[in-house]
Tab-separated table of C-alpha atoms in Angstrom:
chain	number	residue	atom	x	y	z
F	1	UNK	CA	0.000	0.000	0.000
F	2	UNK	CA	1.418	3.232	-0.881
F	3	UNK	CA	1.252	6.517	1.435
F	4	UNK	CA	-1.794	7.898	-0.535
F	5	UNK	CA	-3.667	5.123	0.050
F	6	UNK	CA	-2.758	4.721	3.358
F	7	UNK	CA	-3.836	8.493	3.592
F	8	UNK	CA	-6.705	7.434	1.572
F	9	UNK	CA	-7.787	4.642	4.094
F	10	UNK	CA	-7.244	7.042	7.299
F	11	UNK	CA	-9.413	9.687	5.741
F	12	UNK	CA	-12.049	6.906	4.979
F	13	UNK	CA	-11.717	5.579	8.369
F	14	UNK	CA	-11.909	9.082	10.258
F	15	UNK	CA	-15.086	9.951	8.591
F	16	UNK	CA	-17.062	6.692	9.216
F	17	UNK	CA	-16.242	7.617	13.160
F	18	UNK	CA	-17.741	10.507	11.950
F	19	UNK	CA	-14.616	12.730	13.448
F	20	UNK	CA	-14.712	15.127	10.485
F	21	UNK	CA	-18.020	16.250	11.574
F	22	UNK	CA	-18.486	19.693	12.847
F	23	UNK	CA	-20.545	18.503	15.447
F	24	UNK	CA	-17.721	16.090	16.624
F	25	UNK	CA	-17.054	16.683	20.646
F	26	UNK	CA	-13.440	15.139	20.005
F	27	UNK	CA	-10.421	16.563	18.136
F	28	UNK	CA	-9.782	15.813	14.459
F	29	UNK	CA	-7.334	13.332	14.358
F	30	UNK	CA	-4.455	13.919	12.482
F	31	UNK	CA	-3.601	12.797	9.187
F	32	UNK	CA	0.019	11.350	10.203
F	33	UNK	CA	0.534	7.815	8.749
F	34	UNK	CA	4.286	7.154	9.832
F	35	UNK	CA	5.730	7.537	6.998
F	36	UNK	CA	7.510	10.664	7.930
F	37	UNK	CA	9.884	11.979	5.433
F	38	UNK	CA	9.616	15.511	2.976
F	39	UNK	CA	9.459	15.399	-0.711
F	40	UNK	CA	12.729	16.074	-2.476
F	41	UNK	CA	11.686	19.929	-3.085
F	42	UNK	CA	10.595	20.078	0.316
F	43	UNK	CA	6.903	20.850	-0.505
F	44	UNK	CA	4.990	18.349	1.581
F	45	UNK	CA	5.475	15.422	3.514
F	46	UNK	CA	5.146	11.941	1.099
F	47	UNK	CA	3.533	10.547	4.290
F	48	UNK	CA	0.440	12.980	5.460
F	49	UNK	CA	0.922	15.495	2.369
F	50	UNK	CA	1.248	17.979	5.013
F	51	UNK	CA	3.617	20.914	4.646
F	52	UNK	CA	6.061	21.979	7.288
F	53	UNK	CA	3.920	24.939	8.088
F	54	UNK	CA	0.793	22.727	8.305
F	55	UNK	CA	2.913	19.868	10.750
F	56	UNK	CA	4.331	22.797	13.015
F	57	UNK	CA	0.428	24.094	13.352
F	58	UNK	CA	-1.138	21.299	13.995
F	59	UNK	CA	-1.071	20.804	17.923
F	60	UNK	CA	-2.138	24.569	18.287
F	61	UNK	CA	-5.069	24.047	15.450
F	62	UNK	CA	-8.901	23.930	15.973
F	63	UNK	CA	-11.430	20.953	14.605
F	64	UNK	CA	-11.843	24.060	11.480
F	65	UNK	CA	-8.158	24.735	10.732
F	66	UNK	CA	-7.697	20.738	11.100
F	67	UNK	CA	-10.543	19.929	8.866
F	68	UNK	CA	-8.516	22.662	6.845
F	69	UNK	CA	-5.556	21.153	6.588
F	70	UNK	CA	-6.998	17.850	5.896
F	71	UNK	CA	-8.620	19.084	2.802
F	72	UNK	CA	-5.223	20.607	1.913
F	73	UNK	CA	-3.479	17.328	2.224
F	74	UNK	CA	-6.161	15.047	0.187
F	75	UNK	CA	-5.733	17.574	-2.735
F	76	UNK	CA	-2.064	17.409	-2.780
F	77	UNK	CA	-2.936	13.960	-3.020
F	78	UNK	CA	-5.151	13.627	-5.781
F	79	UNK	CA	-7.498	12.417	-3.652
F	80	UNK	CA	-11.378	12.913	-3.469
F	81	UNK	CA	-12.267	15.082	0.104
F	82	UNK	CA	-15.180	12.794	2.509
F	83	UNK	CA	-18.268	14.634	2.296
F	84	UNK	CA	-17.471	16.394	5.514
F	85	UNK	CA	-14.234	18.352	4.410
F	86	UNK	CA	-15.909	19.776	1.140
């Protein structure tokens, strides 16, 4: 399984907990699938698809910027966004 499936399955898996909802009591979880290492022009992570600036404001984020960032990191991607995060 490569990381965009893997991103792919955690996205899938987040939203049938429904934790994407906005009416979730419990933090977003984060996209993070352990495979932690930057793309050779240092855009995003080939994990998450996170950038650096999206991994450093993560801990400090809200359910909105997470949901956010989320997005962010499906499109980078290619991937299609849960219902939830369009």
């Amino acid at each position: 399984m490569n990381a965009s499936q893997m991103l792919a399955a955690r996205a899938c898996q987040i939203s049938a907990a429904g934790q994407f909802g906005l009416k979730s009591a419990e933090p977003v979880p984060s996209p993070c699938v352990s495979v932690c290492r930057m793309a050779p022009d240092r855009s995003h992570c080939e994990g998450c698809f996170r950038t650096l600036d999206d991994i450093r404001a993560w801990s400090q984020a809200g359910n909105g910027e997470r949901r956010a960032i989320w997005a962010a990191a499906l499109r980078r991607a290619g991937l299609a966004l849960p219902e939830e995060l369009e």
